[in-house]
């Protein structure tokens, strides 16, 4: 039988959200090896990147609607970079958002409009403003 202090305990747990959603969570197997992590669960690093991506998307959609643009589809292939920071500890130092939106209707945004909306969305995203991670946005056109 493992003793807790030998660090041979499961890192699997659940997150409970408003509305009743429960999400399986765990440390990443890249950080804590199997079987002490659950590779099928969401790890905090993934959730951090997803949270930044989601906030940016919600801001972008609001701005597009306000400007009269109809968004048919929005996806983001966001990625985080984990490396040692200035203090020598692991940190998510960069999150790269790569959003792609398609539009329809009478009014289709120009490339300049799209970049402008992403810039405004980045400025409006309170999660991006709340972290010291370098959050970058490179829209896919």
PDB file of N, CA, C and O in Angstrom, residues 21-49:
ATOM      1  N   UNK A  21     -22.167  20.998 -14.374  1.00  0.00           N
ATOM      2  CA  UNK A  21     -21.164  20.262 -15.156  1.00  0.00           C
ATOM      3  C   UNK A  21     -20.036  19.764 -14.270  1.00  0.00           C
ATOM      4  O   UNK A  21     -19.547  20.482 -13.390  1.00  0.00           O
ATOM      5  N   UNK A  22     -19.622  18.542 -14.525  1.00  0.00           N
ATOM      6  CA  UNK A  22     -18.482  17.946 -13.849  1.00  0.00           C
ATOM      7  C   UNK A  22     -17.499  17.502 -14.916  1.00  0.00           C
ATOM      8  O   UNK A  22     -17.879  16.844 -15.886  1.00  0.00           O
ATOM      9  N   UNK A  23     -16.242  17.886 -14.751  1.00  0.00           N
ATOM     10  CA  UNK A  23     -15.211  17.582 -15.736  1.00  0.00           C
ATOM     11  C   UNK A  23     -14.100  16.790 -15.056  1.00  0.00           C
ATOM     12  O   UNK A  23     -13.587  17.221 -14.010  1.00  0.00           O
ATOM     13  N   UNK A  24     -13.707  15.645 -15.619  1.00  0.00           N
ATOM     14  CA  UNK A  24     -12.574  14.914 -15.060  1.00  0.00           C
ATOM     15  C   UNK A  24     -11.285  15.709 -15.286  1.00  0.00           C
ATOM     16  O   UNK A  24     -11.031  16.205 -16.381  1.00  0.00           O
ATOM     17  N   UNK A  25     -10.500  15.836 -14.252  1.00  0.00           N
ATOM     18  CA  UNK A  25      -9.255  16.605 -14.311  1.00  0.00           C
ATOM     19  C   UNK A  25      -8.128  15.798 -13.694  1.00  0.00           C
ATOM     20  O   UNK A  25      -8.357  14.854 -12.934  1.00  0.00           O
ATOM     21  N   UNK A  26      -6.905  16.166 -14.053  1.00  0.00           N
ATOM     22  CA  UNK A  26      -5.731  15.470 -13.535  1.00  0.00           C
ATOM     23  C   UNK A  26      -4.501  16.283 -13.878  1.00  0.00           C
ATOM     24  O   UNK A  26      -4.542  17.170 -14.737  1.00  0.00           O
ATOM     25  N   UNK A  27      -3.408  15.952 -13.248  1.00  0.00           N
ATOM     26  CA  UNK A  27      -2.133  16.498 -13.708  1.00  0.00           C
ATOM     27  C   UNK A  27      -1.843  15.897 -15.074  1.00  0.00           C
ATOM     28  O   UNK A  27      -2.360  14.845 -15.432  1.00  0.00           O
ATOM     29  N   UNK A  28      -1.026  16.573 -15.846  1.00  0.00           N
ATOM     30  CA  UNK A  28      -0.624  16.052 -17.147  1.00  0.00           C
ATOM     31  C   UNK A  28       0.340  14.886 -16.946  1.00  0.00           C
ATOM     32  O   UNK A  28       1.224  14.945 -16.087  1.00  0.00           O
ATOM     33  N   UNK A  29       0.209  13.837 -17.760  1.00  0.00           N
ATOM     34  CA  UNK A  29       1.182  12.742 -17.675  1.00  0.00           C
ATOM     35  C   UNK A  29       2.599  13.195 -18.048  1.00  0.00           C
ATOM     36  O   UNK A  29       3.562  12.506 -17.752  1.00  0.00           O
ATOM     37  N   UNK A  30       2.713  14.363 -18.690  1.00  0.00           N
ATOM     38  CA  UNK A  30       4.040  14.920 -18.988  1.00  0.00           C
ATOM     39  C   UNK A  30       4.705  15.467 -17.731  1.00  0.00           C
ATOM     40  O   UNK A  30       5.920  15.625 -17.684  1.00  0.00           O
ATOM     41  N   UNK A  31       3.880  15.782 -16.723  1.00  0.00           N
ATOM     42  CA  UNK A  31       4.390  16.340 -15.463  1.00  0.00           C
ATOM     43  C   UNK A  31       4.488  15.250 -14.397  1.00  0.00           C
ATOM     44  O   UNK A  31       5.506  15.128 -13.720  1.00  0.00           O
ATOM     45  N   UNK A  32       3.411  14.501 -14.240  1.00  0.00           N
ATOM     46  CA  UNK A  32       3.371  13.390 -13.275  1.00  0.00           C
ATOM     47  C   UNK A  32       3.091  12.122 -14.078  1.00  0.00           C
ATOM     48  O   UNK A  32       2.057  12.019 -14.729  1.00  0.00           O
ATOM     49  N   UNK A  33       4.006  11.155 -14.066  1.00  0.00           N
ATOM     50  CA  UNK A  33       3.849   9.980 -14.938  1.00  0.00           C
ATOM     51  C   UNK A  33       2.634   9.125 -14.587  1.00  0.00           C
ATOM     52  O   UNK A  33       2.130   9.150 -13.468  1.00  0.00           O
ATOM     53  N   UNK A  34       2.184   8.378 -15.616  1.00  0.00           N
ATOM     54  CA  UNK A  34       1.141   7.374 -15.409  1.00  0.00           C
ATOM     55  C   UNK A  34       1.687   6.316 -14.462  1.00  0.00           C
ATOM     56  O   UNK A  34       2.886   6.099 -14.436  1.00  0.00           O
ATOM     57  N   UNK A  35       0.934   5.684 -13.665  1.00  0.00           N
ATOM     58  CA  UNK A  35      -0.513   5.721 -13.543  1.00  0.00           C
ATOM     59  C   UNK A  35      -1.010   6.770 -12.544  1.00  0.00           C
ATOM     60  O   UNK A  35      -2.173   6.764 -12.177  1.00  0.00           O
ATOM     61  N   UNK A  36      -0.171   7.685 -12.146  1.00  0.00           N
ATOM     62  CA  UNK A  36      -0.557   8.653 -11.122  1.00  0.00           C
ATOM     63  C   UNK A  36      -1.273   9.863 -11.712  1.00  0.00           C
ATOM     64  O   UNK A  36      -1.785  10.700 -10.983  1.00  0.00           O
ATOM     65  N   UNK A  37      -1.300   9.961 -13.043  1.00  0.00           N
ATOM     66  CA  UNK A  37      -2.088  10.954 -13.776  1.00  0.00           C
ATOM     67  C   UNK A  37      -3.100  10.217 -14.633  1.00  0.00           C
ATOM     68  O   UNK A  37      -2.934   9.038 -14.922  1.00  0.00           O
ATOM     69  N   UNK A  38      -4.113  10.945 -15.066  1.00  0.00           N
ATOM     70  CA  UNK A  38      -5.122  10.375 -15.956  1.00  0.00           C
ATOM     71  C   UNK A  38      -5.018  11.106 -17.289  1.00  0.00           C
ATOM     72  O   UNK A  38      -5.406  12.271 -17.408  1.00  0.00           O
ATOM     73  N   UNK A  39      -4.480  10.422 -18.308  1.00  0.00           N
ATOM     74  CA  UNK A  39      -4.250  11.044 -19.612  1.00  0.00           C
ATOM     75  C   UNK A  39      -5.547  11.452 -20.310  1.00  0.00           C
ATOM     76  O   UNK A  39      -5.533  12.328 -21.170  1.00  0.00           O
ATOM     77  N   UNK A  40      -6.670  10.859 -19.947  1.00  0.00           N
ATOM     78  CA  UNK A  40      -7.944  11.189 -20.591  1.00  0.00           C
ATOM     79  C   UNK A  40      -8.616  12.409 -19.966  1.00  0.00           C
ATOM     80  O   UNK A  40      -9.615  12.902 -20.489  1.00  0.00           O
ATOM     81  N   UNK A  41      -8.086  12.916 -18.873  1.00  0.00           N
ATOM     82  CA  UNK A  41      -8.686  14.052 -18.178  1.00  0.00           C
ATOM     83  C   UNK A  41      -8.051  15.365 -18.641  1.00  0.00           C
ATOM     84  O   UNK A  41      -6.994  15.378 -19.276  1.00  0.00           O
ATOM     85  N   UNK A  42      -8.707  16.464 -18.327  1.00  0.00           N
ATOM     86  CA  UNK A  42      -8.192  17.801 -18.650  1.00  0.00           C
ATOM     87  C   UNK A  42      -7.172  18.180 -17.578  1.00  0.00           C
ATOM     88  O   UNK A  42      -7.428  18.050 -16.385  1.00  0.00           O
ATOM     89  N   UNK A  43      -6.015  18.659 -18.035  1.00  0.00           N
ATOM     90  CA  UNK A  43      -5.024  19.099 -17.046  1.00  0.00           C
ATOM     91  C   UNK A  43      -5.082  20.624 -16.906  1.00  0.00           C
ATOM     92  O   UNK A  43      -5.619  21.309 -17.776  1.00  0.00           O
ATOM     93  N   UNK A  44      -4.581  21.175 -15.814  1.00  0.00           N
ATOM     94  CA  UNK A  44      -4.678  22.619 -15.581  1.00  0.00           C
ATOM     95  C   UNK A  44      -4.055  23.469 -16.683  1.00  0.00           C
ATOM     96  O   UNK A  44      -4.557  24.552 -16.994  1.00  0.00           O
ATOM     97  N   UNK A  45      -3.003  22.964 -17.304  1.00  0.00           N
ATOM     98  CA  UNK A  45      -2.361  23.730 -18.370  1.00  0.00           C
ATOM     99  C   UNK A  45      -3.275  23.836 -19.596  1.00  0.00           C
ATOM    100  O   UNK A  45      -3.410  24.908 -20.192  1.00  0.00           O
ATOM    101  N   UNK A  46      -3.927  22.726 -19.947  1.00  0.00           N
ATOM    102  CA  UNK A  46      -4.893  22.742 -21.054  1.00  0.00           C
ATOM    103  C   UNK A  46      -6.053  23.675 -20.739  1.00  0.00           C
ATOM    104  O   UNK A  46      -6.513  24.428 -21.605  1.00  0.00           O
ATOM    105  N   UNK A  47      -6.532  23.618 -19.507  1.00  0.00           N
ATOM    106  CA  UNK A  47      -7.665  24.453 -19.101  1.00  0.00           C
ATOM    107  C   UNK A  47      -7.292  25.935 -19.146  1.00  0.00           C
ATOM    108  O   UNK A  47      -8.120  26.775 -19.529  1.00  0.00           O
ATOM    109  N   UNK A  48      -6.075  26.262 -18.804  1.00  0.00           N
ATOM    110  CA  UNK A  48      -5.601  27.644 -18.843  1.00  0.00           C
ATOM    111  C   UNK A  48      -5.637  28.172 -20.274  1.00  0.00           C
ATOM    112  O   UNK A  48      -6.166  29.254 -20.548  1.00  0.00           O
ATOM    113  N   UNK A  49      -5.087  27.407 -21.200  1.00  0.00           N
ATOM    114  CA  UNK A  49      -5.072  27.808 -22.615  1.00  0.00           C
ATOM    115  C   UNK A  49      -6.507  27.899 -23.134  1.00  0.00           C
ATOM    116  O   UNK A  49      -6.867  28.861 -23.821  1.00  0.00           O
TER     117      UNK A  49
END
